[in-house]
Amino acid sequence: MPHNAVPDPPQTIAELRRELDEARAGLAARDTAYSERIGYQAATNDVLKVMSASPGKPQPVFDLISVRARDLCNAYGVTVYGFDGSLLHWRAATGVSEDPAVREAAKTAYPSPPSRHLLPNRAILDRAIVHIRDHDADTELHRISLTVKSSVVVPLMRGGTPIGALHMGSRERGGFSDAQVQLLETFADQAVIASKSLRPRLLI
């Protein structure tokens, strides 16, 4: 150091604490991301096990996907739909209601023709993922549930043809993370594989 140089001031206790807190936060974030990846991998492996144990029977796969996607992504609910080229069909769901009568009433809306006012149909018609981070801001959307504030829908694609959709909703605005959307895409791929045993017009 030159003779006339002024030394850097020592760090204050507050600065040291801030740096330590930032380091701890970064470490916690990495640990959380790692735990999420492990949880996601375990869930998709469980779906593969069900597929292997029940070949030709896609319903157990749809049921498991709707439960695991909801739980892992802290979602309000997940619905699995099938599409036969003209009508949307209800296949499995979580988050509708624990009351069998309410669930049965919800099912009576299906099969239904595709309409852009409903998100699953929009994903099928566009053949693309639909991620609505605030339902109130989407003027085209027909609100079925006031509980759901944001949604992501992944179309089920077979050879470029839509055969259904996975719809995941949240009670919070803001939507889902990239990792959660990627998980839903993986589940969608598994749902398509599970449905291969069914005739094309019956789809999933």
Short mmCIF file of C-alpha atoms in Angstrom, two decimals:
data_model
loop_
_atom_site.label_atom_id
_atom_site.label_comp_id
_atom_site.label_asym_id
_atom_site.label_seq_id
_atom_site.Cartn_x
_atom_site.Cartn_y
_atom_site.Cartn_z
CA MET A 1 0.00 0.00 0.00
CA PRO A 2 1.39 3.46 -0.90
CA HIS A 3 2.45 5.57 1.99
CA ASN A 4 -0.35 8.14 1.48
CA ALA A 5 -3.12 5.61 0.60
CA VAL A 6 -6.24 5.56 2.76
CA PRO A 7 -7.18 2.03 3.96
CA ASP A 8 -10.67 0.71 3.21
CA PRO A 9 -12.99 1.14 6.19
CA PRO A 10 -13.67 -2.07 8.09
CA GLN A 11 -17.03 -3.73 7.48
CA THR A 12 -19.66 -2.89 10.00
CA ILE A 13 -21.47 -5.57 11.97
CA ALA A 14 -24.65 -4.75 10.00
CA GLU A 15 -22.89 -5.32 6.67
CA LEU A 16 -21.46 -8.62 7.82
CA ARG A 17 -24.87 -9.75 9.00
CA ARG A 18 -26.44 -8.76 5.69
CA GLU A 19 -23.86 -10.74 3.71
CA LEU A 20 -24.37 -13.73 5.99
CA ASP A 21 -28.15 -13.53 5.58
CA GLU A 22 -27.77 -13.32 1.79
CA ALA A 23 -25.49 -16.35 1.79
CA ARG A 24 -27.93 -18.31 3.94
CA ALA A 25 -30.85 -17.32 1.69
CA GLY A 26 -28.97 -18.47 -1.40
CA LEU A 27 -28.13 -21.76 0.25
CA ALA A 28 -31.73 -22.27 1.34
CA ALA A 29 -32.97 -21.55 -2.20
CA ARG A 30 -30.58 -24.13 -3.65
CA ASP A 31 -31.65 -26.68 -1.05
CA THR A 32 -35.31 -26.01 -1.83
CA ALA A 33 -34.75 -26.37 -5.57
CA TYR A 34 -32.88 -29.63 -5.01
CA SER A 35 -35.64 -30.98 -2.77
CA GLU A 36 -38.25 -30.01 -5.38
CA ARG A 37 -36.36 -31.83 -8.12
CA ILE A 38 -36.11 -34.96 -5.98
CA GLY A 39 -39.83 -34.77 -5.17
CA TYR A 40 -40.77 -34.26 -8.82
CA GLN A 41 -38.61 -37.17 -9.94
CA ALA A 42 -40.07 -39.45 -7.27
CA ALA A 43 -43.61 -38.52 -8.34
CA THR A 44 -43.01 -39.19 -12.03
CA ASN A 45 -41.37 -42.50 -11.11
CA ASP A 46 -44.47 -43.43 -9.10
CA VAL A 47 -46.63 -42.74 -12.15
CA LEU A 48 -44.39 -44.99 -14.25
CA LYS A 49 -44.81 -47.74 -11.66
CA VAL A 50 -48.59 -47.47 -11.86
CA MET A 51 -48.41 -47.58 -15.66
CA SER A 52 -46.31 -50.75 -15.49
CA ALA A 53 -48.57 -52.36 -12.89
CA SER A 54 -51.77 -51.60 -14.83
CA PRO A 55 -50.99 -51.79 -18.56
CA GLY A 56 -53.99 -50.90 -20.66
CA LYS A 57 -55.72 -49.20 -17.71
CA PRO A 58 -55.08 -45.45 -17.88
CA GLN A 59 -57.56 -44.39 -15.17
CA PRO A 60 -55.22 -45.14 -12.22
CA VAL A 61 -52.55 -43.05 -13.97
CA PHE A 62 -54.91 -40.10 -14.41
CA ASP A 63 -56.04 -40.33 -10.79
CA LEU A 64 -52.45 -40.37 -9.50
CA ILE A 65 -51.36 -37.50 -11.74
CA SER A 66 -54.21 -35.30 -10.51
CA VAL A 67 -53.22 -35.95 -6.87
CA ARG A 68 -49.43 -35.67 -7.21
CA ALA A 69 -49.49 -32.54 -9.36
CA ARG A 70 -51.81 -30.81 -6.91
CA ASP A 71 -49.75 -31.74 -3.85
CA LEU A 72 -46.29 -31.04 -5.31
CA CYS A 73 -47.27 -27.68 -6.79
CA ASN A 74 -49.42 -26.58 -3.85
CA ALA A 75 -52.29 -26.16 -6.26
CA TYR A 76 -55.99 -25.86 -5.55
CA GLY A 77 -56.69 -28.75 -7.88
CA VAL A 78 -55.80 -30.57 -11.09
CA THR A 79 -58.17 -31.91 -13.74
CA VAL A 80 -57.40 -34.40 -16.49
CA TYR A 81 -59.45 -34.04 -19.68
CA GLY A 82 -59.73 -36.15 -22.80
CA PHE A 83 -60.59 -34.78 -26.23
CA ASP A 84 -62.03 -36.95 -29.01
CA GLY A 85 -61.71 -34.40 -31.79
CA SER A 86 -65.08 -32.78 -31.14
CA LEU A 87 -65.89 -33.05 -27.43
CA LEU A 88 -64.03 -32.52 -24.15
CA HIS A 89 -64.37 -35.34 -21.58
CA TRP A 90 -63.75 -35.27 -17.82
CA ARG A 91 -61.35 -38.07 -16.75
CA ALA A 92 -59.99 -37.29 -13.27
CA ALA A 93 -59.86 -34.36 -10.86
CA THR A 94 -58.80 -33.09 -7.45
CA GLY A 95 -59.89 -29.87 -5.78
CA VAL A 96 -63.51 -29.93 -6.98
CA SER A 97 -65.18 -31.01 -3.75
CA GLU A 98 -65.11 -33.80 -1.20
CA ASP A 99 -68.88 -34.05 -1.59
CA PRO A 100 -69.66 -36.80 -4.14
CA ALA A 101 -72.86 -35.02 -5.15
CA VAL A 102 -70.97 -31.82 -5.98
CA ARG A 103 -68.35 -33.71 -7.96
CA GLU A 104 -71.03 -35.56 -9.88
CA ALA A 105 -72.79 -32.30 -10.66
CA ALA A 106 -69.52 -30.85 -12.01
CA LYS A 107 -69.08 -33.86 -14.26
CA THR A 108 -72.49 -33.37 -15.83
CA ALA A 109 -71.09 -30.43 -17.84
CA TYR A 110 -69.12 -32.96 -19.87
CA PRO A 111 -68.73 -34.00 -22.59
CA SER A 112 -68.78 -30.49 -24.01
CA PRO A 113 -67.74 -28.89 -27.31
CA PRO A 114 -64.53 -26.83 -27.34
CA SER A 115 -64.85 -23.15 -26.50
CA ARG A 116 -62.19 -20.51 -25.97
CA HIS A 117 -64.09 -19.34 -22.89
CA LEU A 118 -62.73 -22.38 -21.00
CA LEU A 119 -58.98 -22.80 -20.52
CA PRO A 120 -58.66 -26.54 -21.31
CA ASN A 121 -60.41 -25.97 -24.62
CA ARG A 122 -58.17 -22.98 -25.36
CA ALA A 123 -55.04 -25.09 -24.87
CA ILE A 124 -56.47 -27.80 -27.11
CA LEU A 125 -57.53 -25.38 -29.85
CA ASP A 126 -54.18 -23.57 -29.80
CA ARG A 127 -52.14 -26.77 -29.29
CA ALA A 128 -50.06 -24.84 -26.78
CA ILE A 129 -49.59 -24.31 -23.05
CA VAL A 130 -51.91 -21.67 -21.61
CA HIS A 131 -50.67 -19.91 -18.45
CA ILE A 132 -53.08 -17.36 -16.98
CA ARG A 133 -51.51 -15.60 -14.01
CA ASP A 134 -54.60 -13.58 -13.13
CA HIS A 135 -58.06 -14.85 -14.09
CA ASP A 136 -59.62 -11.44 -13.45
CA ALA A 137 -57.42 -9.89 -16.14
CA ASP A 138 -58.58 -12.34 -18.84
CA THR A 139 -61.80 -10.91 -20.28
CA GLU A 140 -62.31 -13.90 -22.59
CA LEU A 141 -62.34 -16.42 -19.76
CA HIS A 142 -65.59 -17.83 -18.42
CA ARG A 143 -65.14 -18.03 -14.64
CA ILE A 144 -66.42 -21.36 -13.32
CA SER A 145 -64.79 -21.08 -9.90
CA LEU A 146 -64.13 -17.86 -8.01
CA THR A 147 -61.67 -19.77 -5.80
CA VAL A 148 -59.17 -20.27 -8.63
CA LYS A 149 -57.16 -17.10 -9.29
CA SER A 150 -54.55 -18.41 -11.76
CA SER A 151 -54.12 -21.48 -13.95
CA VAL A 152 -51.84 -23.36 -16.27
CA VAL A 153 -53.08 -25.86 -18.87
CA VAL A 154 -50.88 -28.26 -20.81
CA PRO A 155 -52.41 -29.95 -23.88
CA LEU A 156 -51.99 -33.69 -24.26
CA MET A 157 -50.49 -34.14 -27.71
CA ARG A 158 -50.14 -37.31 -29.76
CA GLY A 159 -48.34 -36.91 -33.06
CA GLY A 160 -49.32 -33.25 -33.31
CA THR A 161 -52.96 -33.99 -32.49
CA PRO A 162 -54.50 -32.83 -29.19
CA ILE A 163 -56.16 -35.66 -27.26
CA GLY A 164 -56.77 -33.91 -23.95
CA ALA A 165 -55.38 -31.48 -21.42
CA LEU A 166 -54.09 -31.13 -17.85
CA HIS A 167 -55.49 -28.11 -16.01
CA MET A 168 -53.90 -26.96 -12.74
CA GLY A 169 -55.38 -24.08 -10.74
CA SER A 170 -54.12 -21.99 -7.82
CA ARG A 171 -55.88 -19.94 -5.15
CA GLU A 172 -53.21 -17.27 -5.62
CA ARG A 173 -52.58 -14.84 -8.45
CA GLY A 174 -49.19 -15.09 -10.12
CA GLY A 175 -49.43 -18.56 -11.61
CA PHE A 176 -46.84 -21.29 -11.36
CA SER A 177 -43.06 -21.48 -11.58
CA ASP A 178 -41.21 -22.75 -14.65
CA ALA A 179 -40.27 -25.90 -12.73
CA GLN A 180 -43.91 -26.58 -11.85
CA VAL A 181 -45.02 -26.09 -15.46
CA GLN A 182 -42.27 -28.47 -16.60
CA LEU A 183 -43.52 -31.04 -14.09
CA LEU A 184 -47.03 -30.74 -15.52
CA GLU A 185 -45.59 -31.22 -19.01
CA THR A 186 -43.93 -34.45 -17.84
CA PHE A 187 -47.21 -35.65 -16.37
CA ALA A 188 -48.93 -34.77 -19.65
CA ASP A 189 -46.45 -36.92 -21.57
CA GLN A 190 -47.11 -39.79 -19.18
CA ALA A 191 -50.88 -39.37 -19.57
CA VAL A 192 -50.49 -39.62 -23.35
CA ILE A 193 -48.44 -42.82 -23.02
CA ALA A 194 -50.99 -44.31 -20.63
CA SER A 195 -53.81 -43.57 -23.09
CA LYS A 196 -52.21 -45.42 -26.02
CA SER A 197 -54.07 -48.62 -25.21
CA LEU A 198 -57.44 -47.00 -25.95
CA ARG A 199 -59.02 -46.68 -29.34
CA PRO A 200 -58.42 -43.26 -30.97
CA ARG A 201 -62.06 -42.16 -30.84
CA LEU A 202 -62.31 -43.09 -27.16
CA LEU A 203 -59.05 -41.32 -26.49
CA ILE A 204 -58.33 -41.08 -22.79
#
